[in-house]
N, CA, C and O atoms as a GROMACS GRO file, in nm:
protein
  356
    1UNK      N    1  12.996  11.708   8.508
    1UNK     CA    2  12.876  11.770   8.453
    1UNK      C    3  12.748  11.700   8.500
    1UNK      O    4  12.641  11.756   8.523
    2UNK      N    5  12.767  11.597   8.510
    2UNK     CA    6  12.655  11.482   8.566
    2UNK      C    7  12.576  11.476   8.654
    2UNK      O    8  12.459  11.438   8.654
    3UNK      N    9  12.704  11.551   8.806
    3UNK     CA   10  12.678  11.588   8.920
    3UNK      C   11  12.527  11.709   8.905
    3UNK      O   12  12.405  11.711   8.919
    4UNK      N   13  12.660  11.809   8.861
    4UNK     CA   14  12.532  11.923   8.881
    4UNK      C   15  12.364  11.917   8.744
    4UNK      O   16  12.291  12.012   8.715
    5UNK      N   17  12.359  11.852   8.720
    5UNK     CA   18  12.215  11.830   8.642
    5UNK      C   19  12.127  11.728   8.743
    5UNK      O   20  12.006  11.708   8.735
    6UNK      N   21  12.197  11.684   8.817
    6UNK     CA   22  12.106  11.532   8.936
    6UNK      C   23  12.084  11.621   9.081
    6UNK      O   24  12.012  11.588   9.175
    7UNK      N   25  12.167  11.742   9.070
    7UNK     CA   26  12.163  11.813   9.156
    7UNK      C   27  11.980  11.869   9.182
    7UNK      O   28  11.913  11.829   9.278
    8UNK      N   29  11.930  11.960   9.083
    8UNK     CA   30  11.764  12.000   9.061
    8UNK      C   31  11.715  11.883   9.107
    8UNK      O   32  11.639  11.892   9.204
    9UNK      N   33  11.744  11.739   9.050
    9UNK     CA   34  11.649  11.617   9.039
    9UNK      C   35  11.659  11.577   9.216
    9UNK      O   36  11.563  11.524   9.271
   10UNK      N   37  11.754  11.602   9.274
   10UNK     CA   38  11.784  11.540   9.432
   10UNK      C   39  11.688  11.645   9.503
   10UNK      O   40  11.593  11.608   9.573
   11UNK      N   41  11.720  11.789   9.480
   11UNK     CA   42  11.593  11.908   9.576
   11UNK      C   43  11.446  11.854   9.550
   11UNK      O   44  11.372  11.822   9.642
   12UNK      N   45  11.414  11.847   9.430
   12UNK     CA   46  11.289  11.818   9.417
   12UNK      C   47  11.233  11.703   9.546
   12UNK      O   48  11.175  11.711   9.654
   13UNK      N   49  11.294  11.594   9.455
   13UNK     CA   50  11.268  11.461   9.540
   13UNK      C   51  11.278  11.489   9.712
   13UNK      O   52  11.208  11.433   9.796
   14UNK      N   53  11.351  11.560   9.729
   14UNK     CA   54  11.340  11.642   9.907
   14UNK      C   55  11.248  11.679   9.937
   14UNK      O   56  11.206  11.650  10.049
   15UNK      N   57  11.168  11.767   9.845
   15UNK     CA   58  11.082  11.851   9.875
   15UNK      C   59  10.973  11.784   9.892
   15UNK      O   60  10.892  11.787   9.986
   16UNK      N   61  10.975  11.715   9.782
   16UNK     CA   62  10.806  11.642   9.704
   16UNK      C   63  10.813  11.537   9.867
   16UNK      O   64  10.701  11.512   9.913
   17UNK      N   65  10.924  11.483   9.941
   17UNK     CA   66  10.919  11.356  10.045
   17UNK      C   67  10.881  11.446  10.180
   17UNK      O   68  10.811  11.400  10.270
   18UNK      N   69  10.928  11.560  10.183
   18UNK     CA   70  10.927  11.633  10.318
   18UNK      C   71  10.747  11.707  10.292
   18UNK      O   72  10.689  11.756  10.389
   19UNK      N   73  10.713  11.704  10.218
   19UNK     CA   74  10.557  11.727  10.215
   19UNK      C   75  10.465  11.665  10.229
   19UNK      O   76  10.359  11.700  10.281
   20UNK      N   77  10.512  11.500  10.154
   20UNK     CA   78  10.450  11.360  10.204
   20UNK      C   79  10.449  11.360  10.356
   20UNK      O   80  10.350  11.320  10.417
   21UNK      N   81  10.543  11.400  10.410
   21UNK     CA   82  10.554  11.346  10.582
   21UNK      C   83  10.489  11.404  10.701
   21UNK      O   84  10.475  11.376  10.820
   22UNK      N   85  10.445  11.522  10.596
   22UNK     CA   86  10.346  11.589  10.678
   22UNK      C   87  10.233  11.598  10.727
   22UNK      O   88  10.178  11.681  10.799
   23UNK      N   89  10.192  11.472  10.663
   23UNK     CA   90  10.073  11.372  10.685
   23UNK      C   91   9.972  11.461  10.640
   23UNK      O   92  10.000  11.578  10.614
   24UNK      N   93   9.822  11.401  10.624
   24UNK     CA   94   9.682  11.501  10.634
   24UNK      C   95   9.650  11.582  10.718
   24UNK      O   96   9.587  11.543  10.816
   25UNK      N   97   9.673  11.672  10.709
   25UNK     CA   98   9.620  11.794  10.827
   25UNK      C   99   9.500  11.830  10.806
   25UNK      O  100   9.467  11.901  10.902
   26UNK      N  101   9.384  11.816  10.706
   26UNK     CA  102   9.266  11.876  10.656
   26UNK      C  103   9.156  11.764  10.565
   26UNK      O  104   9.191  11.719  10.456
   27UNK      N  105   9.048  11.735  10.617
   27UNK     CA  106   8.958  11.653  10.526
   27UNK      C  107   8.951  11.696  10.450
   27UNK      O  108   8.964  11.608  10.365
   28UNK      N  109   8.925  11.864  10.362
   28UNK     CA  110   8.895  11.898  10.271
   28UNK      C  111   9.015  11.867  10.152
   28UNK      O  112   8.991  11.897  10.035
   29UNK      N  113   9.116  11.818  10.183
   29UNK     CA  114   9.227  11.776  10.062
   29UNK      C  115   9.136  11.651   9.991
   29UNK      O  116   9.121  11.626   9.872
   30UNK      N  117   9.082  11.585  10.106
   30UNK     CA  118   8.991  11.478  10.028
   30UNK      C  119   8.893  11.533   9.933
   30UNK      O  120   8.923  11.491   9.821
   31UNK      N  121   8.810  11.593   9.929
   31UNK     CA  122   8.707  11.634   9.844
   31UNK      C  123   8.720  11.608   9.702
   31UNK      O  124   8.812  11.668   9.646
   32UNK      N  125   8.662  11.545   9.645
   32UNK     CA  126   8.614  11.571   9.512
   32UNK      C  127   8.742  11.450   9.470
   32UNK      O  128   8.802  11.436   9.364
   33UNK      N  129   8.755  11.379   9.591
   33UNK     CA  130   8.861  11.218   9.538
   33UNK      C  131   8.808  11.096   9.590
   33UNK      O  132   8.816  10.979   9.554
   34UNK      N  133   8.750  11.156   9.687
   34UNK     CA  134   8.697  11.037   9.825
   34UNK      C  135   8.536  11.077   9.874
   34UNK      O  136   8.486  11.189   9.868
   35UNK      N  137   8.481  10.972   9.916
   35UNK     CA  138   8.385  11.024   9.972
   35UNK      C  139   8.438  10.980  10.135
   35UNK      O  140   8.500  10.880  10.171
   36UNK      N  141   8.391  11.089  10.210
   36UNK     CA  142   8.433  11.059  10.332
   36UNK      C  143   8.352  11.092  10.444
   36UNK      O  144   8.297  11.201  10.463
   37UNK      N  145   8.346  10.956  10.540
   37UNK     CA  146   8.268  10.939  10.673
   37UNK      C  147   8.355  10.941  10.783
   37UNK      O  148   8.463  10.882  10.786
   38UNK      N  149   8.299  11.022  10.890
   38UNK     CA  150   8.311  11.075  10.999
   38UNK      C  151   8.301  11.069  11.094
   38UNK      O  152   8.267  11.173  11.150
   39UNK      N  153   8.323  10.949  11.179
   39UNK     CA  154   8.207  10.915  11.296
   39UNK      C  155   8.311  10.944  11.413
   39UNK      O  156   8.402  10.869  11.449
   40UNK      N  157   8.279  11.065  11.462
   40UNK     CA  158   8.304  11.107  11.612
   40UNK      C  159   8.250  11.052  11.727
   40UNK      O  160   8.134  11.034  11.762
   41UNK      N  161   8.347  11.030  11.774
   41UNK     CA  162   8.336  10.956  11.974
   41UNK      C  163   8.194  10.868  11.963
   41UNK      O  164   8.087  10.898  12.014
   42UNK      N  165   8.222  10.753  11.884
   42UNK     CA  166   8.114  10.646  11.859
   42UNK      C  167   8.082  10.542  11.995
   42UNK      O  168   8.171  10.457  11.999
   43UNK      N  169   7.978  10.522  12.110
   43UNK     CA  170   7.988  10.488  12.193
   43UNK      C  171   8.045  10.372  12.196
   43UNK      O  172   8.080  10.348  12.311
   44UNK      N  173   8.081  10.256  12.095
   44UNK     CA  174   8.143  10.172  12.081
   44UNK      C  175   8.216  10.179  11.983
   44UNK      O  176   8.153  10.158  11.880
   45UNK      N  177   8.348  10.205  11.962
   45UNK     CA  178   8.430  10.214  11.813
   45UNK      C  179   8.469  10.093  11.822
   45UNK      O  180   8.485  10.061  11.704
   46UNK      N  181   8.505   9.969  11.914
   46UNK     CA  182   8.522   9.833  11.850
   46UNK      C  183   8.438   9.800  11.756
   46UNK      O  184   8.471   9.782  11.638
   47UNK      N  185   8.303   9.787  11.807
   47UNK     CA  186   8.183   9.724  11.682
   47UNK      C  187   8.193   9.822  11.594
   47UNK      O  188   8.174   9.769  11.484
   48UNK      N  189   8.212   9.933  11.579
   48UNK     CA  190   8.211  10.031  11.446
   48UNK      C  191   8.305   9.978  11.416
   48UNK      O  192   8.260   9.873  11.370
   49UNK      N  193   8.454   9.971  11.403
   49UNK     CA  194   8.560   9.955  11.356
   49UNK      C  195   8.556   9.813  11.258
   49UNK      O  196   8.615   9.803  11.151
   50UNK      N  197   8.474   9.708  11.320
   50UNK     CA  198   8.466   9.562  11.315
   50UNK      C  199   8.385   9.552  11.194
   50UNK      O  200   8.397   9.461  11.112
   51UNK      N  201   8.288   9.662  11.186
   51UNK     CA  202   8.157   9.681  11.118
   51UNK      C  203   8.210   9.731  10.965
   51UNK      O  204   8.183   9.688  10.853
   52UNK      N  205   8.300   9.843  11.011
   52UNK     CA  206   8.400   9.876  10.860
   52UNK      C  207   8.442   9.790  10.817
   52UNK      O  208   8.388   9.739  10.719
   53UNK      N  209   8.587   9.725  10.888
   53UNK     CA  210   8.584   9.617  10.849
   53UNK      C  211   8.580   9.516  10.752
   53UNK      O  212   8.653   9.487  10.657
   54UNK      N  213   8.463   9.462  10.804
   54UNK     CA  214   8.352   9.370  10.737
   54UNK      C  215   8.337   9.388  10.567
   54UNK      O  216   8.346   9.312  10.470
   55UNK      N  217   8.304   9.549  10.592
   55UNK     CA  218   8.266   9.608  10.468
   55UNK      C  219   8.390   9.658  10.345
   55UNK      O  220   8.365   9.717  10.240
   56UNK      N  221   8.517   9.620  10.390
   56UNK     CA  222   8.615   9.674  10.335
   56UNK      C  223   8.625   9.670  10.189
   56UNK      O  224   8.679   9.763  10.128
   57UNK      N  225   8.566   9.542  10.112
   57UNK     CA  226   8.603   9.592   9.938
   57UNK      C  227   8.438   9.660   9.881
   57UNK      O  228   8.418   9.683   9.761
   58UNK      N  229   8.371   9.675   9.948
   58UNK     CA  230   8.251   9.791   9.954
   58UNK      C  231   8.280   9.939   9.981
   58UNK      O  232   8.215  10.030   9.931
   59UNK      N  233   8.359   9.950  10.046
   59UNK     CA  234   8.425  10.112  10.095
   59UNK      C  235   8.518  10.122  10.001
   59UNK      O  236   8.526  10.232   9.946
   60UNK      N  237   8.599  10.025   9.964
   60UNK     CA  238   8.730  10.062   9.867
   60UNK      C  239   8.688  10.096   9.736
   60UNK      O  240   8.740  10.184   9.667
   61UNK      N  241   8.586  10.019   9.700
   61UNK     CA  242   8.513   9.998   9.574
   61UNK      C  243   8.468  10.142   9.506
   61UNK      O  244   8.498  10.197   9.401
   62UNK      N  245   8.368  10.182   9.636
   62UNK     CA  246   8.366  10.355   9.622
   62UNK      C  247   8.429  10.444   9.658
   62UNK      O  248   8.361  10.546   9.672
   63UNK      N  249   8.533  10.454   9.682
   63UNK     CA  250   8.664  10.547   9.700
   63UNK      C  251   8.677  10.597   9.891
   63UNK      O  252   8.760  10.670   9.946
   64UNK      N  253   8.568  10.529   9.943
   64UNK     CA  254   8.495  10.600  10.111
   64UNK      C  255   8.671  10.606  10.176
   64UNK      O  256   8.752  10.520  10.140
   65UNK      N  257   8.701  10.693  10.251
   65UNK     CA  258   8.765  10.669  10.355
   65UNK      C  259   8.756  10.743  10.482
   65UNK      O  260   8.761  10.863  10.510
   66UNK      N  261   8.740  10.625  10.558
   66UNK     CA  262   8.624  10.685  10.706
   66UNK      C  263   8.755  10.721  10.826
   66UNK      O  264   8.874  10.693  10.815
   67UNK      N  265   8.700  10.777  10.916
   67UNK     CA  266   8.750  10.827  11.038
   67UNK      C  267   8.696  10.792  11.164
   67UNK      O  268   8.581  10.834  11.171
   68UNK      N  269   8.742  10.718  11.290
   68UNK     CA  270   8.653  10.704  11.384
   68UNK      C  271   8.719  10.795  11.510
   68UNK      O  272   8.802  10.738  11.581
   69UNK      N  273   8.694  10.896  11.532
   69UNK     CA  274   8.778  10.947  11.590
   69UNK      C  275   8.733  10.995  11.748
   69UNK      O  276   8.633  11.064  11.770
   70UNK      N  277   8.813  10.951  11.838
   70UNK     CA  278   8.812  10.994  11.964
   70UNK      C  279   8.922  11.071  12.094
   70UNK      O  280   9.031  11.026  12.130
   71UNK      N  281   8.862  11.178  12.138
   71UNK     CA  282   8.958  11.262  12.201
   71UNK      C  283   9.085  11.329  12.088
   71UNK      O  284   9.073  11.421  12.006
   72UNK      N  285   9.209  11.242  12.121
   72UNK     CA  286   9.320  11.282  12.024
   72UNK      C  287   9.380  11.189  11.995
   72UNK      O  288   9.500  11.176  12.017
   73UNK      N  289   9.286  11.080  11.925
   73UNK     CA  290   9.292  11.004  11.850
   73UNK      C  291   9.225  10.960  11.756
   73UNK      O  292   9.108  10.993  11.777
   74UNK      N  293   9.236  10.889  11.640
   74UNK     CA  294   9.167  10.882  11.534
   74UNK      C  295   9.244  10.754  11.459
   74UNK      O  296   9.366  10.743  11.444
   75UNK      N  297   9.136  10.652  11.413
   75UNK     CA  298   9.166  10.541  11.367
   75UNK      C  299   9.095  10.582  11.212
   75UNK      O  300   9.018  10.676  11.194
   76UNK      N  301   9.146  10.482  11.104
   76UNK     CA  302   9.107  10.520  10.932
   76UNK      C  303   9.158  10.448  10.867
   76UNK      O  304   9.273  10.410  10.886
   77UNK      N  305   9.073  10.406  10.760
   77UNK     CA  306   9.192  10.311  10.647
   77UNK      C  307   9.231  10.399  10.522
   77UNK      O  308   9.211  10.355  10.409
   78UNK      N  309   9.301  10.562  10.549
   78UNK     CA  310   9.348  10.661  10.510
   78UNK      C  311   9.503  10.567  10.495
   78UNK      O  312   9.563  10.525  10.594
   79UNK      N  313   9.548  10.548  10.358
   79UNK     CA  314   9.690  10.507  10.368
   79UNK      C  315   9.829  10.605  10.380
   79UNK      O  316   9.941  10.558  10.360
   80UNK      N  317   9.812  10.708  10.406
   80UNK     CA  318   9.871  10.753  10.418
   80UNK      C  319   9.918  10.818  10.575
   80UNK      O  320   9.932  10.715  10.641
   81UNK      N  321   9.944  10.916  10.653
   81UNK     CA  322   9.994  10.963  10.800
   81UNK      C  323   9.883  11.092  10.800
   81UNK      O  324   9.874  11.186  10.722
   82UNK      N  325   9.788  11.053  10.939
   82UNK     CA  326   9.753  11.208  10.966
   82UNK      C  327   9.833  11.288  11.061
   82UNK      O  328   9.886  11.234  11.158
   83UNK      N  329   9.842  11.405  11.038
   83UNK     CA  330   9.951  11.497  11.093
   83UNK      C  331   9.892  11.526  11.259
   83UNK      O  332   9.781  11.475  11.274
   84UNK      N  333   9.930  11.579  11.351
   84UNK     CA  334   9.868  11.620  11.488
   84UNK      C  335   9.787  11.708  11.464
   84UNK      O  336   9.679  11.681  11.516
   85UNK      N  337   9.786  11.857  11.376
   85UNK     CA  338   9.698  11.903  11.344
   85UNK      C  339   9.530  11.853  11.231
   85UNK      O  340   9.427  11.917  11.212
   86UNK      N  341   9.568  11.737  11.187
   86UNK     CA  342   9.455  11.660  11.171
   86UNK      C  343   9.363  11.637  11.323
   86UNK      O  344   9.253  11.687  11.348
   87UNK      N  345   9.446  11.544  11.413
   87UNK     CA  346   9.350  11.545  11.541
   87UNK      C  347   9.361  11.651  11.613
   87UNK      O  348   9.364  11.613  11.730
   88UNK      N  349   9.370  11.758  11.606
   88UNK     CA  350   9.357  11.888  11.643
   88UNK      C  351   9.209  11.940  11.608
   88UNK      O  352   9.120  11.954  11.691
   89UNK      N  353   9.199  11.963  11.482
   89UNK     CA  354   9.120  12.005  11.460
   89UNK      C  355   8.979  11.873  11.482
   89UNK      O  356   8.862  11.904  11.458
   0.00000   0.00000   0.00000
């Protein structure tokens, strides 16, 4: 009997992990949790990156989570996976 009642509890937990893995595909999931900065093809993203950084329990403090993103790539202290259609778009 045991089996089939852990059975519901095992799909879920599938589901709820295979949605996690799908990383961020969209800034707008952030809205109204994060404030979020954007800085596209920054002529230097070392010193930007270095510059965040710096500033890290200032950004955390206010919920910021930034993006420095170039070509089809994109660096962030987003803890979670952005999906390919994140740097897609």
């Amino acid at each position: 009997m045991k089996p089939i009642l852990l059975m519901p509890l095992l799909i879920v937990s599938l589901l709820a992990n295979a949605q996690g893995l799908a990383g961020l595909s969209d800034i707008a999931s952030l809205e109204w949790k994060n404030r979020v900065v954007l800085i596209n093809a920054p002529q230097n993203a070392d010193k930007t990156l270095i510059l965040l950084k710096k500033q890290a329990a200032a950004i955390a403090e206010r919920d910021i989570i930034w993006f420095i993103t170039q070509e089809d790539m994109a660096l962030s202290n987003y803890s979670g996976e952005l999906s390919q259609a994140f740097l897609s778009n």
